[in-house]
Coordinates of C-alpha atoms in Angstrom, one line a residue:
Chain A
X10 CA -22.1 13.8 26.4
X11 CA -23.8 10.4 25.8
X12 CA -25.4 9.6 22.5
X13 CA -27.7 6.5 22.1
X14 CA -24.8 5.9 19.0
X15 CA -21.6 5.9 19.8
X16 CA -18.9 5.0 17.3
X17 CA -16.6 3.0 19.6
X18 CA -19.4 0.7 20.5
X19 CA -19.2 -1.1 17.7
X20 CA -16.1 -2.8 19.2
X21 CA -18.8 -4.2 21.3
X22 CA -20.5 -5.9 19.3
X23 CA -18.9 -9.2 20.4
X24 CA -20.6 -8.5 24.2
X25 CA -24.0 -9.6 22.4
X26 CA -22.6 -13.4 23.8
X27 CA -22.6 -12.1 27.3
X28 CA -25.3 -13.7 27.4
X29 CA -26.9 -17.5 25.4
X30 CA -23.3 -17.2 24.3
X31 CA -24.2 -20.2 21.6
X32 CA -26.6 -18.3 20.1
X33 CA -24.0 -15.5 19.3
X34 CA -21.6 -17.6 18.0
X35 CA -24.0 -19.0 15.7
X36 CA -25.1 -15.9 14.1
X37 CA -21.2 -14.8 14.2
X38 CA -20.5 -17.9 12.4
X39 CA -23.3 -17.7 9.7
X40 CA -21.9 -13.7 9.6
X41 CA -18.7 -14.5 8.9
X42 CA -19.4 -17.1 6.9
X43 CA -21.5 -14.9 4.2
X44 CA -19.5 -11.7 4.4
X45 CA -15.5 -12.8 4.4
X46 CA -15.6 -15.0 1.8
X47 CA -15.6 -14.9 -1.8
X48 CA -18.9 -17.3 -3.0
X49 CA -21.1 -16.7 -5.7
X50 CA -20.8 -13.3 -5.2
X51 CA -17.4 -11.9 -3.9
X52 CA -16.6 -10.3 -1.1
X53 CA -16.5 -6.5 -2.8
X54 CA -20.1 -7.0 -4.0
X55 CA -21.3 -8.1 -0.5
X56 CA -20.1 -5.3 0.5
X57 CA -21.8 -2.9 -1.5
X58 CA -24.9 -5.2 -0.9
X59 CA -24.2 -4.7 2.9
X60 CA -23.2 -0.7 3.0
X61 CA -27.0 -0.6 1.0
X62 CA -28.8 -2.2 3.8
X63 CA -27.1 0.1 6.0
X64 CA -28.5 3.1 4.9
X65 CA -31.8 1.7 4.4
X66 CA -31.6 0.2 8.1
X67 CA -30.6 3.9 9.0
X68 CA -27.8 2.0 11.2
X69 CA -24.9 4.3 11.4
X70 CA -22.4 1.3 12.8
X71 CA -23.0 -0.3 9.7
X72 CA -22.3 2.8 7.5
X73 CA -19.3 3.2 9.1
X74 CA -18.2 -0.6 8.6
X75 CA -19.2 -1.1 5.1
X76 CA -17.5 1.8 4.0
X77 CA -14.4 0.7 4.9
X78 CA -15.0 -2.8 4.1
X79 CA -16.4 -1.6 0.2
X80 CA -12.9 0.4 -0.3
X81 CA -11.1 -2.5 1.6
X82 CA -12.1 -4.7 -0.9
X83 CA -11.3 -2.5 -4.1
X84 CA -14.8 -0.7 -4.1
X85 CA -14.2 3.0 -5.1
X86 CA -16.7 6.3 -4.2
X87 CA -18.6 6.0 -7.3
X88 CA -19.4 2.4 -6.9
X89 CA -20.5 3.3 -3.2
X90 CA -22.6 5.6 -4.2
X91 CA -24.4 4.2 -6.8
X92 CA -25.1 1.3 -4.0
X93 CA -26.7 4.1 -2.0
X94 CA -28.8 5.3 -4.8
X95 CA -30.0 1.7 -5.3
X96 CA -30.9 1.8 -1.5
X97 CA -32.4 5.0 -1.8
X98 CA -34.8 3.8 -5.4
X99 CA -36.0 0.7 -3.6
X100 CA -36.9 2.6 -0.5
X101 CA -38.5 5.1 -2.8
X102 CA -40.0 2.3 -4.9
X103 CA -41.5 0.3 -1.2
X104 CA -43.2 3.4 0.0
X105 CA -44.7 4.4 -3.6
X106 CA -45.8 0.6 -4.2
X107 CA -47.8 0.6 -1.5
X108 CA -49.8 3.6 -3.0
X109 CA -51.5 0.7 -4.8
X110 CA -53.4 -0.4 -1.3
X111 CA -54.4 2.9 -1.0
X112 CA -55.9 3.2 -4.3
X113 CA -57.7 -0.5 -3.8
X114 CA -59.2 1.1 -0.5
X115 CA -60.0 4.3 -2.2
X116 CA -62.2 2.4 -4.8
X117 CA -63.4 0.3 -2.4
X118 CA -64.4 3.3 -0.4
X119 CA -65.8 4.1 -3.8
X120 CA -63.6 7.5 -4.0
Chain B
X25 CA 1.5 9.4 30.2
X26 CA -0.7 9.0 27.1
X27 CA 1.5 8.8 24.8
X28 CA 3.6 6.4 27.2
X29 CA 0.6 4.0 26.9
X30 CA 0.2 4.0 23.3
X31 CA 4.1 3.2 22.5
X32 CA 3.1 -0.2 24.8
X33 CA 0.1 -0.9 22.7
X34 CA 1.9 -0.7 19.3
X35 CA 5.1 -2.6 20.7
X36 CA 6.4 -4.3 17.9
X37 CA 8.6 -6.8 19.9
X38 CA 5.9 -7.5 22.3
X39 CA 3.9 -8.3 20.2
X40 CA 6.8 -10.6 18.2
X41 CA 7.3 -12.3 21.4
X42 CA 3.4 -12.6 22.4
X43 CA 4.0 -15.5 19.2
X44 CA 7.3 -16.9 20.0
X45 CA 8.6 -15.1 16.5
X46 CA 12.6 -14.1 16.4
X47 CA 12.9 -11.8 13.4
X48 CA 16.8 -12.4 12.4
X49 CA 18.1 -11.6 9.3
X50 CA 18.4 -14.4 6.9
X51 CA 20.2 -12.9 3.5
X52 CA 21.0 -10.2 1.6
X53 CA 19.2 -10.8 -1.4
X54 CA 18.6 -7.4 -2.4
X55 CA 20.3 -3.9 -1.9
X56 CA 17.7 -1.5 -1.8
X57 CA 19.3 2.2 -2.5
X58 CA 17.4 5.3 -2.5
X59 CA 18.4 7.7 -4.9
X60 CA 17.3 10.7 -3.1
X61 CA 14.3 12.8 -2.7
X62 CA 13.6 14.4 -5.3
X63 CA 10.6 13.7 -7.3
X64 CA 8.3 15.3 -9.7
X65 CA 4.9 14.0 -7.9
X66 CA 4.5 15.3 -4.5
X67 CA 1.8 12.2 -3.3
X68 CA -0.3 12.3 -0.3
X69 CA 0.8 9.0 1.3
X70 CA 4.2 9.8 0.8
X71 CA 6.8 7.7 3.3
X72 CA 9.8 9.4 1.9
X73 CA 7.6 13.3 1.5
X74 CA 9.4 13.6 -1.3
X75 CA 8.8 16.5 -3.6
X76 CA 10.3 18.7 -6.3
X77 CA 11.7 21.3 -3.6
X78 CA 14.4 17.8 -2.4
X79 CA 16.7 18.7 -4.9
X80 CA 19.5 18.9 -2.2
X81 CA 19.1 15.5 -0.8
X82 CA 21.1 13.2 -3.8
X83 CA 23.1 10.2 -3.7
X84 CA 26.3 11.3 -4.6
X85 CA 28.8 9.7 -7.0
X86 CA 30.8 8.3 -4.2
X87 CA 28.3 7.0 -2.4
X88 CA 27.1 5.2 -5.9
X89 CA 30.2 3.7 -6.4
X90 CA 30.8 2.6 -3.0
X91 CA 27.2 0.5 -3.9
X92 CA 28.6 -1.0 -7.0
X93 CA 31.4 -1.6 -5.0
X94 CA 29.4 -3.7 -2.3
X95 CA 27.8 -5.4 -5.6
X96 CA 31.0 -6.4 -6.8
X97 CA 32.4 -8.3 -3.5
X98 CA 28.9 -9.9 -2.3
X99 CA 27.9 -11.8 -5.4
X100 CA 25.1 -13.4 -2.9
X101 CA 23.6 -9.8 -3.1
X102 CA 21.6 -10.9 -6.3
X103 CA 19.3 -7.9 -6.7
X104 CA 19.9 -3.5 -6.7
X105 CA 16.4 -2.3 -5.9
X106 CA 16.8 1.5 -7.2
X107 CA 14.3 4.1 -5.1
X108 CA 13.4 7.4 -4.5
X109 CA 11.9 9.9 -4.8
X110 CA 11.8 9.5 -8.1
X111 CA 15.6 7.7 -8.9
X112 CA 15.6 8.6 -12.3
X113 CA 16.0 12.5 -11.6
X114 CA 19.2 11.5 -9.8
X115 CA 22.2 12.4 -12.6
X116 CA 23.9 8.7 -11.3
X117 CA 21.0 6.9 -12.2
X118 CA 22.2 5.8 -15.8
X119 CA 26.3 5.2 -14.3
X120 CA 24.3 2.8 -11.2
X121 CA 21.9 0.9 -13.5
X122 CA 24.5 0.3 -16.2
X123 CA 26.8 -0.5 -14.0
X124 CA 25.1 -3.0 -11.8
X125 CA 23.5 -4.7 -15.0
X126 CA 27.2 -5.1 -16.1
X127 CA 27.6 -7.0 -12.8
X128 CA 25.0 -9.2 -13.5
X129 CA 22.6 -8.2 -11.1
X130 CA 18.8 -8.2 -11.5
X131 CA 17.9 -4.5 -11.2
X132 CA 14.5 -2.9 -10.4
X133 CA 13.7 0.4 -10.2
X134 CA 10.7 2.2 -8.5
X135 CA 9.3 4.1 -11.1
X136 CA 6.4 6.8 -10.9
X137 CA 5.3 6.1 -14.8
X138 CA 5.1 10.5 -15.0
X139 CA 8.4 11.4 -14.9
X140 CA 8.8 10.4 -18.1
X141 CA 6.4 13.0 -19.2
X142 CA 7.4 15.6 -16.8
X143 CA 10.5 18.2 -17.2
X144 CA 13.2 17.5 -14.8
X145 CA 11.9 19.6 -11.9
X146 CA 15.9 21.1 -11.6
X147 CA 16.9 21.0 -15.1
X148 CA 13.9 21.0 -17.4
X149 CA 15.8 18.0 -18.9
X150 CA 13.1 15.8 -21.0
X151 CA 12.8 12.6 -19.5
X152 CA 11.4 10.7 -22.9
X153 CA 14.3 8.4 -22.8
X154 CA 13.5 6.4 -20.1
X155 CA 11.3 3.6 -21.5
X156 CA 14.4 2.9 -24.2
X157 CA 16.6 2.8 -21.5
X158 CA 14.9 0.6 -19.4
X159 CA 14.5 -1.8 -22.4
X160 CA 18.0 -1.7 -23.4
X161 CA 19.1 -2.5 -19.8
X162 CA 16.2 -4.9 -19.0
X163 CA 15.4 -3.4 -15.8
X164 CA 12.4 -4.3 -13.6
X165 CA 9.8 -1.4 -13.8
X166 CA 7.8 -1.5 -10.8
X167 CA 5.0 1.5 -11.1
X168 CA 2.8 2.7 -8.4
X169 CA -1.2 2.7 -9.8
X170 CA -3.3 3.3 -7.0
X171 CA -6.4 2.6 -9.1
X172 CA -7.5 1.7 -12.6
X173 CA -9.7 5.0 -12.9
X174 CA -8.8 8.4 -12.1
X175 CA -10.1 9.9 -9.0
X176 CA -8.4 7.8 -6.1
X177 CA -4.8 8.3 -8.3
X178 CA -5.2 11.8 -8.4
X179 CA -6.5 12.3 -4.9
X180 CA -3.5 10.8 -4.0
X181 CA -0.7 11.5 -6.5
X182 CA -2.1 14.9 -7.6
X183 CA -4.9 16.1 -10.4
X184 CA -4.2 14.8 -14.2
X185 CA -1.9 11.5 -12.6
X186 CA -4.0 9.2 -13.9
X187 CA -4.4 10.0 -17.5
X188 CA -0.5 10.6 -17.8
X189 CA 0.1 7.4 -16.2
X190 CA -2.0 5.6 -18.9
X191 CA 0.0 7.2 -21.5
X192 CA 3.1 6.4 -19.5
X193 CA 1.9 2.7 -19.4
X194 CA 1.5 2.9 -23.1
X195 CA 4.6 4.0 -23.8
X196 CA 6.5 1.1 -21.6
X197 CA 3.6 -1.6 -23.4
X198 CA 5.4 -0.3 -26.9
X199 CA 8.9 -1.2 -25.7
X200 CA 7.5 -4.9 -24.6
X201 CA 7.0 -4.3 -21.2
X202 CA 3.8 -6.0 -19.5
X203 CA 3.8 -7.8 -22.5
X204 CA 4.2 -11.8 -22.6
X205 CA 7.4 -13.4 -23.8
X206 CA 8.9 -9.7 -24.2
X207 CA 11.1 -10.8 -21.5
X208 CA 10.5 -7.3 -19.8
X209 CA 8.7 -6.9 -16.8
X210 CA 6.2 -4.1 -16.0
X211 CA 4.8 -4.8 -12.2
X212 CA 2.0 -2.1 -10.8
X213 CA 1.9 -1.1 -7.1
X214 CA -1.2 -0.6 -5.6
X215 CA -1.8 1.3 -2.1
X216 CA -5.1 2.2 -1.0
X217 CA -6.2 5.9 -1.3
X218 CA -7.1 6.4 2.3
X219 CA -6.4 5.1 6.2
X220 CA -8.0 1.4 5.3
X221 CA -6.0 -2.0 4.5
X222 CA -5.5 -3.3 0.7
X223 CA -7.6 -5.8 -0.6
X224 CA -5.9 -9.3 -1.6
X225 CA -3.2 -8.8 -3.8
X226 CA -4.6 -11.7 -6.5
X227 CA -8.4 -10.5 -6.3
X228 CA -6.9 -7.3 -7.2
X229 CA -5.1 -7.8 -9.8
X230 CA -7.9 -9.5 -11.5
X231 CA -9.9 -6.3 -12.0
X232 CA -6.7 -3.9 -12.7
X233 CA -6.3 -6.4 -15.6
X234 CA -9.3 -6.0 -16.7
X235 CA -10.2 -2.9 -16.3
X236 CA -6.9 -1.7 -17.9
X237 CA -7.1 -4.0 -20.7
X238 CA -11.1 -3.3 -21.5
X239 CA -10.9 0.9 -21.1
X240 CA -7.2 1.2 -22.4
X241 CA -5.7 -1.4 -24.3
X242 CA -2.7 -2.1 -21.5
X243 CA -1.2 -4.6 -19.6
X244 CA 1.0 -5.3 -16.8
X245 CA 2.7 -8.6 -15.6
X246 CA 2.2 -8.8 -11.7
X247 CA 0.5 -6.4 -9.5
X248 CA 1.7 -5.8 -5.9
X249 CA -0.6 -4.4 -2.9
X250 CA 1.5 -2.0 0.0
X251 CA 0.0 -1.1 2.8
X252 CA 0.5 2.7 3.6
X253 CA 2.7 3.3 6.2
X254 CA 2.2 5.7 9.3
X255 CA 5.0 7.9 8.8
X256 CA 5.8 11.0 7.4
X257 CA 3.4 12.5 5.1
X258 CA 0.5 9.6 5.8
X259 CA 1.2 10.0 9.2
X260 CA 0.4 13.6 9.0
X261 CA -2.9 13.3 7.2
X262 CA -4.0 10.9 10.1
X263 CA -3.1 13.0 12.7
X264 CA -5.1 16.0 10.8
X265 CA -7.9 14.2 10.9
X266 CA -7.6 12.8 14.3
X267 CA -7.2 8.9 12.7
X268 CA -3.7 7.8 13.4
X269 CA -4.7 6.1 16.7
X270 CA -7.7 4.4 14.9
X271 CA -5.3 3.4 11.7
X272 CA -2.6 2.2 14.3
X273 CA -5.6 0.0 15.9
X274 CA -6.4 -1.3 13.1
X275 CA -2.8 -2.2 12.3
X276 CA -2.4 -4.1 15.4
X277 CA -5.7 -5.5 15.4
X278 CA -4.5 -7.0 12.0
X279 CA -1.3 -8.5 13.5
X280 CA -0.3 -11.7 11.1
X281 CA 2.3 -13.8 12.2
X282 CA 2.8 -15.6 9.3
X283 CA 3.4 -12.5 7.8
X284 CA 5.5 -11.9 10.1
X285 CA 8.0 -14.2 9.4
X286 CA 8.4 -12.5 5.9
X287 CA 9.0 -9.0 6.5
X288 CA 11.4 -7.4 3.9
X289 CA 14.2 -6.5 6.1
X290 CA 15.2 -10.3 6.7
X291 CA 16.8 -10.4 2.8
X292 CA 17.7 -6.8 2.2
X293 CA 19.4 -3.6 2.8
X294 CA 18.3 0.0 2.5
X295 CA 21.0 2.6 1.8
X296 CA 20.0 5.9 2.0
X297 CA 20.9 9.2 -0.3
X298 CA 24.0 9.8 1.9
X299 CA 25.0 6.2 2.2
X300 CA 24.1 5.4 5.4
X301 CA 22.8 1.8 6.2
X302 CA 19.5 0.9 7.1
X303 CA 17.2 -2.4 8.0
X304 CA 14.8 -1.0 5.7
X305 CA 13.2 2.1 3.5
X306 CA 10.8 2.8 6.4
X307 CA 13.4 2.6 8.9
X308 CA 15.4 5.1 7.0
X309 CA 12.7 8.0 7.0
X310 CA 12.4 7.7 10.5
X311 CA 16.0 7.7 10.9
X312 CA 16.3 4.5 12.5
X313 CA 19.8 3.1 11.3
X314 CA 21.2 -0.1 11.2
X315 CA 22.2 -1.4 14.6
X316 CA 25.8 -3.5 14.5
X317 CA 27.4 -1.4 17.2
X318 CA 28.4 2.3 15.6
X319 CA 28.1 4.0 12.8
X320 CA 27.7 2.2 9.5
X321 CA 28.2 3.7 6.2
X322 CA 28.5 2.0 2.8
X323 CA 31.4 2.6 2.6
X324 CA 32.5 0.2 5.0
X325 CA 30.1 -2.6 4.7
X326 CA 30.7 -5.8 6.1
X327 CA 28.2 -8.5 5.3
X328 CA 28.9 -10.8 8.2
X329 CA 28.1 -7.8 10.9
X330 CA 24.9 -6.8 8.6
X331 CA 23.5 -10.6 8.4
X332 CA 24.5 -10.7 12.5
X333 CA 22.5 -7.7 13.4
X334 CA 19.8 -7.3 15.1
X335 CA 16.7 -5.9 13.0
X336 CA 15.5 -2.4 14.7
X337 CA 12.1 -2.8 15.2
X338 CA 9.6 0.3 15.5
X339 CA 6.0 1.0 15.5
X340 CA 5.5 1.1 12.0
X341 CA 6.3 -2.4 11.6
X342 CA 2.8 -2.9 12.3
X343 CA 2.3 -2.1 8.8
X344 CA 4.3 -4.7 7.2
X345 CA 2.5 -7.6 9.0
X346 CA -0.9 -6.7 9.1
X347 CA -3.7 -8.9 7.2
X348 CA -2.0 -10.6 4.0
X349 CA 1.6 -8.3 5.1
X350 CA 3.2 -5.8 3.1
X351 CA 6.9 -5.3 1.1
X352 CA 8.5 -3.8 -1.3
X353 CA 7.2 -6.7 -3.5
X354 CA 3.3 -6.8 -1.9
X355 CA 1.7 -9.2 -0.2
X356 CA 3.6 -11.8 2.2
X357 CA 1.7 -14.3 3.3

């Protein structure tokens, strides 16, 4: 059966150059550029940076890539998880932040 | 027909050719022997699936001799690279080590750190006198510490590894090994705990160092990254779970020539428990043996026909040359 995800497409990514080829490069470059090299930050925290992002993008390619990058580069379960959970407070964080606009318009409504 | 098509994908020699490489031997540095299978761990990754129910699979007296032997006539043969299982349970192991330090070799052994806290698994022999015997003989300890905190060494090596390696560790740190200017040389071997490749072998050591040194006081001289590789027991677990294909992709898809040109089986050779010859350890759990037309046995080795053979390649080759490559002694390239 089709899904919308499928796992193996991921091998695909490199088809996003079908087309404006130059512009994929570019962003392949810059990608590659951040994420497989050690800089200020090494290449284990960029990873946990990266398998965050992924699960607050909701992008299940991702997941599956930064978990094997993370324990690639000498991340273990605990230090993944705790990535998550700091995914999962800021999300938290975003959504309840914004509970301030709706208290401004509430006393503005004069509620 | 399927399985036709994946031997072509994960065609060693294709691919060797696809970069103009010719893997020949070059020496025979080192004489790897495995001491048998026998071991008190029973470790998920496992090449050799060794256990404590291998009791009958030992190098035999003979067939140790018959290595000393090859010691004494090839002085070019400059290291003995003692294996297992776990080498120490064999009853040899003090006659081979003894011996080939007499000889003047360089002699490492592949040691598991918790069988010197574990009961023989045959005799119920304490093994406490290991550490002093190492020190007296100045062997090579080279340990296998798939992590510097506990849950991906006993997810692979079995529940309570971890804290009896530490005190294992200790144990060899009090007899000078790890330690600078002892003299003695305490390497760890790292292998990651699942189907994904190891990290670079200096990065790596870095936080093992650290981490060791901060949380327990120890430390270690070099640290060595293997890449598990898909046979036997490893093999297994993939196919359980449906992942050898995917591991073997990545494998490939990891293909490092440079690497290449390194692999382990130019400068040695592995002797099994029964004394037959092989290009390698790996080669010899899949019962690939040495190729110079006929049967070879240590018994009658000739160095000229070893160094003129040609190196049996397999699929699991792939595992010694992906990203940074793989030995015995870690990283390649």
């Amino acid at each position: 059966m089709m899904n919308y995800f499928e796992s193996d497409d991921l091998k695909k990514f490199p088809a996003i150059g079908k087309f404006r080829g130059e512009l994929a490069r570019k962003f392949f470059e810059y990608y590659g550029k951040v994420m497989d090299e050690d800089g200020a930050l090494t290449r284990r925290e960029k990873a946990l940076i990266a398998l965050a992002v992924a699960h607050a993008q909701k992008c299940p390619y991702c997941i599956d890539a930064y978990t094997e990058a993370c324990l690639s580069n000498g991340a273990d379960p605990e230090q993944m998880s705790e990535a998550v959970h700091v995914a999962a407070t800021m999300m938290a964080g975003i959504t309840l932040v914004h509970n301030v606009q709706m208290l401004n318009k509430l006393d503005k409504l004069g509620v | 027909m399927r399985l036709m098509a994946n031997e072509s994908a994960y065609d060693f020699e294709t691919r060797l050719r696809q970069h103009q490489l010719e893997l020949q031997p070059q020496t025979v540095e080192t004489l790897q022997i495995n001491m048998g299978r026998l071991c008190n761990q029973t470790c998920l990754h496992c090449h050799v699936s060794a256990g404590p129910d291998r009791a009958g699979e030992q190098m035999s007296r003979d067939t140790v001799d018959s290595c000393l032997a090859i010691l004494a006539r090839y002085p070019e043969i400059v290291k003995l690279d003692i294996t297992g299982g776990a080498p120490e349970l064999n009853e040899h192991f003090r006659h081979v080590v003894e011996s080939a330090a007499g000889l003047g070799r360089h002699v490492m052994v592949r040691h598991n750190l918790t069988v010197t806290l574990d009961p023989h698994p045959v005799t119920g022999e304490s093994m406490d006198w290991l550490p002093a015997f190492f020190a007296e003989n100045k062997l090579e300890v080279v340990s296998s510490l798939p992590y510097w905190s506990s849950y991906f060494t006993d997810r692979q090596r079995g529940s309570g590894t971890f804290d009896r390696s530490i005190e294992s560790i200790r144990l060899l740190n009090e007899r000078g090994y790890g330690i600078e200017h002892s003299g003695l040389v305490l390497d760890l071997v790292y292998n990651p705990a699942g189907a994904f490749l190891p990290l670079g072998q200096e990065q790596l050591k870095k936080d093992f160092e650290r981490e060791l040194m901060q949380n327990y006081g120890l430390s270690f001289n070099r640290l060595y990254t293997i890449t598990n590789m898909p046979i036997n027991r490893f093999r297994e677990m993939l196919e359980r779970r449906d992942a050898f294909e995917e591991y073997m992709e990545k494998l490939v898809g990891a293909f490092n020539p440079c690497a290449a040109g390194g692999v382990m089986c130019r400068n040695l050779v592995s002797v099994g428990w029964d004394g037959r010859l092989y290009d390698c350890d790996f080669n010899q759990m899949k019962g690939l043996r040495i190729d110079i037309g006929g049967p070879v046995h240590v018994g009658n080795f000739d160095l000229k026909k070893v160094l003129d053979r040609r190196i049996v390649f397999g699929e699991h080759c792939f595992g010694c040359t992906a990203g940074a490559g793989s030995s015995c002694t870690g990283e390649i390239s």
